[in-house]
Amino acid sequence: MTSPAVGSEHDRIAASPGADDPWRLWGPYVSARQWGTVREDYSADGNAWDYLPFDQAHRRAYRWGEDGMAAVCDSFGFLNLGIALWNGRDDRLKERFFGLTNAQGNHGEDVKEVWWPTDATPTHSWASWLYRYPQAAFPYDELVAANAARTRNDPEFELTDTGVLAEDRFFDVAVTHAKANPTDLLMRIDVTNHGPEASDLHLIPQAWFRNTWAYGRDDRTPSMTLTDGTVHLQHAWLGSYELEADGDPRILFCDNETDDAGLWGVEPRTDCPKNGLDRAIVHADEAAVRTDHGTKVGFWWQLRGMAPGETRTVRLRLRAVAAGSDHASAPVDTTSAGGFADFEQIQRARAAEADEFYRGVIPETASEEDALIARRAFAGLLWGKQLYRYAIGEWLEGDPAGPPPPPQRRTAGARNAGWSHLDLADVISMPDEWEYPWFASWDLAFHTVPLALIDPAFAKEQVDLMVREWAQHPNGQLPAYEWNFNDVNPPVHAWAAWQVYSLAADVAGEPDREFLARVYSKLLMNFSWWVNRKDADDSYLFEGGFLGMDNIGPFDRSKPLPDGMRLEQSDATSWMAFYSLSMLRIGVELARHDRSWSASVRTFFEYFLRLARAMDDFGSTGISLWDEQDGFYYDALVRPDGSAERLPVRSLVGLLPLVAVESVHPVIARQIPDLLSEVHWLERRDTGLADVLAHHEHHDDTRITMSLVPVERREQLLARLLAEDEFLSPHGIRSLSAAYRTPLTVDVDGADFTVGYTPAESDSALFGGNSNWRGPVWFPINFLLVDALATYAEAYPDLRVEHPTGSGQQRSLDEITADLMDRLVTLFRPDAEGRRPGTPKWYPSGPLWDPHPTFSEYFHGDDGSGLGATHQTGWTALVAYFICRGPEPQ
């Protein structure tokens, strides 16, 4: 066990473990995209992208949240502070990132901007961020038109393809946030001209209140007023703040209200709407702004004639001066005097404390590059924390001051209509800042693992949140994601709870069994939901809609099949076995200290054995999911008449049985006599359990190991897994066998379905076509496979396997596990030319680009280049775990 880290940031974390604690009040909780989300969609047809599109985002007030660039806000999203830019050529202020909607992109939605979160601490006492802003007019129309002209077989048309970043004709805008105390925020903006010629930039840091007063639920309106060069802000809950700038920018105000006249031609609520700053600065319409008051304010610096290589700096300070009047007012620390005399000293101190904090997290044995990779992964995770407000009851009902929502929204089967209990107003770790600015429950489970290394309290809070009564459905289902909370994500929450529990105990120095018991008790409901909803004929073979590996099969597995057919899924049953063992593992830990949990341990032990037998023997129709000739698990297609056939596609679907493994140490097993007695009882009465339940003796170590895959099948699966012409790539495990470079066609009742190895973007329209599981490398399943191999290695320390298959080299499972981790980390390490293999191909190379690792959604199955969302420091941040907790480099 490692010792708890020491240092100022660690002290702040210890002093503020909860979401409502002072150091958690402010952070980078502002979404990178609020437009085009389900929360803001009040349409009849549910087309969220079109209901509030990008072209209207700068003129329409949002209902549920805000978006911005390098923006911070309080944990309720009342007050926001971010930046806006104008290069003198764009048709609007650059206040938010631009990207294509799902319908506009030839591979689904796609952000068309370049930025990197560069650093952050868990309490957001320190955070830095870098944006690359073109000096030419931003090519909005060209990006839309060029992608519309491309097919799914073409690469996406990216910002670099337009030429606007050629010759380094861009500004780098570096933003740092530092806290003097919990309610004293220092914002520094450094702008560098990297172009070959002098250039101008308009820089407009801005603050605005989220509009909470226009909807008929709370008509109290906060205020901003200018007095002696300082903007005074007043909010009923936050209290009084002061915002001041270092220098002499022009200060302009407007209101965070929709431009009703400009958009709809109706009587406006205000003459100075949300886009007032845009109208004044870009379009010279001074009538749209005020100079003394409003609910949105901008500080306008005109940085004229910036020479090549020149950097100019702007500084602002936002600090509380009095508490709010509400009984639950925000914490306020008024110990600082404001001003800028101590500004640089505080920034340097917070930066040094961040260095000190990460020296306690990232091992000294990590190379300088690996330390950078891990720190950037953590930075992306922390910048990816966003305030998520969504009360579905209010959303379905509509607001008193607005027109009633279309009746179609409340009909049976309408989007999220059955989730009226869901009411979230929480800071949640998002999969991606722009493309996925909403939580996904299975993504979130993976996020919590690296988060537990740096902020155990927040990681536990995230696990806990999904099973709280305002999120989990009364029937036990966990919410999937906002586009359809009814969708089904793989059941990884129990696994995540155990990972977080173990890591948090290691980091904090003591276990939190109360957290474990609280989550476990709610997951008992969720497990029952799975059993009742997803096993149609009580065969223990599961089917139907395990969203997560999207287009991996020949057809959409989340939709009903025609003619009453159904799939008995290898991965679905494996997920349930994995879930059973995860619950058993937690139950064993709880029962060690409280025997009343022993009954649940026996329940999950028995259930796992039944699942294992179903996989091991024959399915409900007399056909096994295991193909003896191919040495692989396949899905089985079952017809209403009881006939069935296997779908012979080698993919992660057939490798997932490997992840269902648990090895109970003999010391722990002896502490659970009920489990031991159950094992002995079953052994005496059922000799057929030998392949499912194994006792291992190595160096006087007798343990109980449970595995869904029998020993001889495990060897065959590992041979496939470790074959370079099938699943093993230079940078991890592929999602589909490379054997299908020549596509495979499957005949299903006279209809042909084709599956081919596609190592890059999807050529299929399944699930919108914006992700691809037919060949690329995906971090979450790779992580589970590595975790499982580590368990097998613990149980079988003397076992040696050929690796890679066909090489003649025999290696231990420990060595293979270490090699797979290393392959995944190499995605982010510079090669001989300095380029990182996992960088998207459209990113240029060179000294301004190569130092910055990117964290893509998934990676090319052959060369490792980044694909999909480009800021997926959600589950792709798992690379930090490999660096911090993997084997020491040789």
Tab-separated table of C-alpha atoms in Angstrom, residues 419-636:
chain	number	residue	atom	x	y	z
A	419	TRP	CA	-37.927	8.646	-16.519
A	420	SER	CA	-39.864	11.494	-14.932
A	421	HIS	CA	-38.175	10.727	-11.590
A	422	LEU	CA	-34.713	11.617	-12.984
A	423	ASP	CA	-33.611	14.962	-11.553
A	424	LEU	CA	-29.913	15.739	-11.794
A	425	ALA	CA	-28.025	18.927	-10.988
A	426	ASP	CA	-24.571	17.497	-10.464
A	427	VAL	CA	-21.011	17.830	-11.648
A	428	ILE	CA	-20.452	14.661	-13.696
A	429	SER	CA	-17.479	13.305	-15.606
A	430	MET	CA	-18.380	13.405	-19.313
A	431	PRO	CA	-17.048	11.096	-22.046
A	432	ASP	CA	-15.970	14.040	-24.205
A	433	GLU	CA	-16.305	17.807	-23.852
A	434	TRP	CA	-18.052	18.409	-27.173
A	435	GLU	CA	-19.255	15.257	-28.933
A	436	TYR	CA	-20.593	13.579	-25.791
A	437	PRO	CA	-21.416	16.431	-23.349
A	438	TRP	CA	-23.738	14.154	-21.376
A	439	PHE	CA	-23.000	11.255	-19.086
A	440	ALA	CA	-23.075	7.687	-20.322
A	441	SER	CA	-23.277	5.236	-17.454
A	442	TRP	CA	-20.842	2.665	-18.825
A	443	ASP	CA	-18.327	5.313	-19.928
A	444	LEU	CA	-18.562	6.862	-16.479
A	445	ALA	CA	-17.687	3.572	-14.819
A	446	PHE	CA	-14.332	3.547	-16.627
A	447	HIS	CA	-13.683	7.234	-15.878
A	448	THR	CA	-13.806	6.523	-12.168
A	449	VAL	CA	-10.757	4.249	-12.263
A	450	PRO	CA	-8.123	6.899	-13.144
A	451	LEU	CA	-10.111	9.488	-11.174
A	452	ALA	CA	-9.691	7.348	-8.065
A	453	LEU	CA	-5.917	7.786	-8.351
A	454	ILE	CA	-6.163	11.556	-7.919
A	455	ASP	CA	-9.536	12.270	-6.311
A	456	PRO	CA	-10.981	9.210	-4.540
A	457	ALA	CA	-13.895	11.141	-3.025
A	458	PHE	CA	-15.073	12.402	-6.408
A	459	ALA	CA	-14.631	8.955	-7.980
A	460	LYS	CA	-16.811	7.387	-5.283
A	461	GLU	CA	-19.368	10.144	-5.688
A	462	GLN	CA	-19.618	9.409	-9.423
A	463	VAL	CA	-20.173	5.687	-8.852
A	464	ASP	CA	-22.728	6.467	-6.175
A	465	LEU	CA	-24.593	9.000	-8.301
A	466	MET	CA	-25.803	6.499	-10.896
A	467	VAL	CA	-27.557	4.398	-8.247
A	468	ARG	CA	-29.121	7.214	-6.288
A	469	GLU	CA	-32.914	7.368	-6.322
A	470	TRP	CA	-32.961	10.504	-8.470
A	471	ALA	CA	-31.018	8.684	-11.205
A	472	GLN	CA	-31.659	4.922	-10.980
A	473	HIS	CA	-35.116	3.939	-12.190
A	474	PRO	CA	-37.504	2.533	-9.554
A	475	ASN	CA	-37.441	-0.729	-11.510
A	476	GLY	CA	-33.678	-0.962	-10.966
A	477	GLN	CA	-32.411	0.074	-14.396
A	478	LEU	CA	-29.515	2.519	-14.559
A	479	PRO	CA	-29.926	5.488	-16.923
A	480	ALA	CA	-27.958	4.933	-20.124
A	481	TYR	CA	-27.459	8.387	-21.668
A	482	GLU	CA	-29.691	11.332	-22.428
A	483	TRP	CA	-30.547	10.427	-26.028
A	484	ASN	CA	-32.335	7.407	-24.601
A	485	PHE	CA	-32.132	6.592	-20.910
A	486	ASN	CA	-33.909	3.305	-21.665
A	487	ASP	CA	-31.010	2.026	-23.730
A	488	VAL	CA	-28.912	-0.728	-22.238
A	489	ASN	CA	-25.266	-0.301	-21.316
A	490	PRO	CA	-23.022	-3.204	-20.310
A	491	PRO	CA	-23.250	-3.841	-16.557
A	492	VAL	CA	-19.834	-2.598	-15.444
A	493	HIS	CA	-20.918	-0.548	-12.448
A	494	ALA	CA	-20.185	-3.217	-9.817
A	495	TRP	CA	-16.725	-3.743	-11.304
A	496	ALA	CA	-16.115	0.018	-11.159
A	497	ALA	CA	-17.324	0.192	-7.555
A	498	TRP	CA	-14.784	-2.442	-6.573
A	499	GLN	CA	-11.975	-0.755	-8.501
A	500	VAL	CA	-12.717	2.608	-6.915
A	501	TYR	CA	-13.076	1.076	-3.455
A	502	SER	CA	-9.694	-0.639	-3.760
A	503	LEU	CA	-7.849	2.326	-5.260
A	504	ALA	CA	-9.408	4.794	-2.852
A	505	ALA	CA	-8.353	2.632	0.089
A	506	ASP	CA	-4.828	2.559	-1.319
A	507	VAL	CA	-4.682	6.320	-1.883
A	508	ALA	CA	-6.506	7.378	1.292
A	509	GLY	CA	-5.013	4.693	3.523
A	510	GLU	CA	-8.260	3.158	4.757
A	511	PRO	CA	-11.209	1.321	3.138
A	512	ASP	CA	-14.636	2.932	2.836
A	513	ARG	CA	-16.947	-0.030	3.372
A	514	GLU	CA	-19.911	2.270	3.886
A	515	PHE	CA	-19.546	3.421	0.265
A	516	LEU	CA	-19.230	-0.170	-0.918
A	517	ALA	CA	-22.309	-1.338	0.986
A	518	ARG	CA	-24.384	1.622	-0.169
A	519	VAL	CA	-23.645	1.009	-3.848
A	520	TYR	CA	-23.930	-2.771	-3.490
A	521	SER	CA	-27.400	-2.563	-1.970
A	522	LYS	CA	-28.652	-0.495	-4.917
A	523	LEU	CA	-26.951	-2.750	-7.459
A	524	LEU	CA	-28.922	-5.678	-6.059
A	525	MET	CA	-31.970	-3.959	-7.583
A	526	ASN	CA	-30.160	-3.418	-10.847
A	527	PHE	CA	-29.081	-7.044	-11.041
A	528	SER	CA	-32.688	-8.131	-10.593
A	529	TRP	CA	-33.709	-5.818	-13.418
A	530	TRP	CA	-31.202	-7.520	-15.713
A	531	VAL	CA	-32.416	-10.992	-14.799
A	532	ASN	CA	-36.071	-10.052	-15.271
A	533	ARG	CA	-35.659	-8.113	-18.494
A	534	LYS	CA	-32.917	-9.764	-20.519
A	535	ASP	CA	-33.250	-13.535	-20.186
A	536	ALA	CA	-36.321	-14.304	-22.277
A	537	ASP	CA	-36.693	-18.007	-21.535
A	538	ASP	CA	-34.785	-18.437	-18.253
A	539	SER	CA	-32.008	-20.245	-20.084
A	540	TYR	CA	-29.266	-18.103	-18.508
A	541	LEU	CA	-28.304	-17.067	-22.034
A	542	PHE	CA	-28.912	-13.354	-22.401
A	543	GLU	CA	-30.016	-11.393	-25.409
A	544	GLY	CA	-30.987	-8.005	-26.627
A	545	GLY	CA	-29.437	-4.626	-26.980
A	546	PHE	CA	-26.204	-4.479	-25.105
A	547	LEU	CA	-25.287	-1.056	-26.359
A	548	GLY	CA	-21.603	-0.314	-26.117
A	549	MET	CA	-20.067	-2.229	-28.990
A	550	ASP	CA	-22.473	-0.600	-31.426
A	551	ASN	CA	-21.921	-1.950	-34.941
A	552	ILE	CA	-19.765	-4.970	-34.059
A	553	GLY	CA	-22.302	-7.483	-35.382
A	554	PRO	CA	-23.848	-7.983	-38.805
A	555	PHE	CA	-26.976	-6.065	-37.744
A	556	ASP	CA	-28.223	-3.743	-35.013
A	557	ARG	CA	-28.363	-5.891	-31.891
A	558	SER	CA	-30.284	-3.291	-29.877
A	559	LYS	CA	-33.368	-3.513	-32.105
A	560	PRO	CA	-35.881	-6.359	-32.371
A	561	LEU	CA	-35.070	-8.857	-35.096
A	562	PRO	CA	-37.676	-9.641	-37.760
A	563	ASP	CA	-40.068	-12.578	-37.683
A	564	GLY	CA	-39.774	-13.127	-33.935
A	565	MET	CA	-36.108	-14.134	-34.052
A	566	ARG	CA	-33.746	-13.270	-31.231
A	567	LEU	CA	-30.048	-13.423	-30.443
A	568	GLU	CA	-28.571	-15.388	-27.590
A	569	GLN	CA	-25.458	-13.328	-27.184
A	570	SER	CA	-22.049	-14.529	-26.130
A	571	ASP	CA	-21.078	-11.093	-24.874
A	572	ALA	CA	-24.436	-10.512	-23.165
A	573	THR	CA	-24.120	-13.714	-21.166
A	574	SER	CA	-20.464	-12.921	-20.493
A	575	TRP	CA	-21.405	-9.486	-19.176
A	576	MET	CA	-23.855	-11.089	-16.762
A	577	ALA	CA	-21.246	-13.580	-15.584
A	578	PHE	CA	-18.822	-10.692	-15.181
A	579	TYR	CA	-21.492	-8.787	-13.236
A	580	SER	CA	-22.134	-11.819	-11.009
A	581	LEU	CA	-18.456	-12.167	-10.149
A	582	SER	CA	-18.110	-8.432	-9.512
A	583	MET	CA	-21.042	-8.611	-7.092
A	584	LEU	CA	-19.588	-11.743	-5.509
A	585	ARG	CA	-16.267	-9.962	-5.010
A	586	ILE	CA	-17.975	-7.045	-3.250
A	587	GLY	CA	-20.138	-9.392	-1.208
A	588	VAL	CA	-17.089	-11.317	-0.030
A	589	GLU	CA	-15.458	-8.089	1.146
A	590	LEU	CA	-18.569	-6.988	3.020
A	591	ALA	CA	-19.163	-10.439	4.503
A	592	ARG	CA	-15.634	-10.506	5.921
A	593	HIS	CA	-16.748	-7.795	8.312
A	594	ASP	CA	-20.481	-8.488	8.532
A	595	ARG	CA	-21.728	-12.094	8.195
A	596	SER	CA	-25.208	-10.877	7.214
A	597	TRP	CA	-23.908	-10.336	3.673
A	598	SER	CA	-22.947	-14.003	3.286
A	599	ALA	CA	-26.307	-14.950	1.799
A	600	SER	CA	-25.773	-12.594	-1.119
A	601	VAL	CA	-22.323	-14.100	-1.692
A	602	ARG	CA	-23.895	-17.540	-2.064
A	603	THR	CA	-26.559	-16.117	-4.395
A	604	PHE	CA	-24.050	-14.686	-6.843
A	605	PHE	CA	-21.827	-17.729	-6.590
A	606	GLU	CA	-24.738	-19.977	-7.574
A	607	TYR	CA	-25.882	-17.621	-10.317
A	608	PHE	CA	-22.426	-17.483	-11.856
A	609	LEU	CA	-22.238	-21.284	-11.923
A	610	ARG	CA	-25.557	-21.445	-13.765
A	611	LEU	CA	-24.350	-18.927	-16.330
A	612	ALA	CA	-21.119	-20.854	-16.751
A	613	ARG	CA	-23.003	-24.077	-17.296
A	614	ALA	CA	-25.228	-22.413	-19.909
A	615	MET	CA	-22.142	-21.215	-21.783
A	616	ASP	CA	-20.362	-24.500	-21.279
A	617	ASP	CA	-23.134	-26.799	-22.380
A	618	PHE	CA	-25.925	-26.170	-24.836
A	619	GLY	CA	-28.179	-23.165	-25.231
A	620	SER	CA	-31.924	-23.058	-25.034
A	621	THR	CA	-32.259	-24.681	-28.468
A	622	GLY	CA	-29.595	-27.342	-28.163
A	623	ILE	CA	-26.891	-25.292	-29.854
A	624	SER	CA	-23.824	-24.207	-27.923
A	625	LEU	CA	-22.368	-20.736	-28.158
A	626	TRP	CA	-18.954	-22.406	-28.281
A	627	ASP	CA	-17.779	-23.583	-31.688
A	628	GLU	CA	-15.452	-26.500	-31.104
A	629	GLN	CA	-14.014	-26.439	-34.590
A	630	ASP	CA	-13.215	-22.706	-34.615
A	631	GLY	CA	-12.271	-22.550	-30.948
A	632	PHE	CA	-14.395	-19.450	-30.400
A	633	TYR	CA	-17.647	-18.217	-28.855
A	634	TYR	CA	-20.329	-16.891	-31.205
A	635	ASP	CA	-23.809	-15.425	-30.910
A	636	ALA	CA	-26.660	-17.802	-31.688
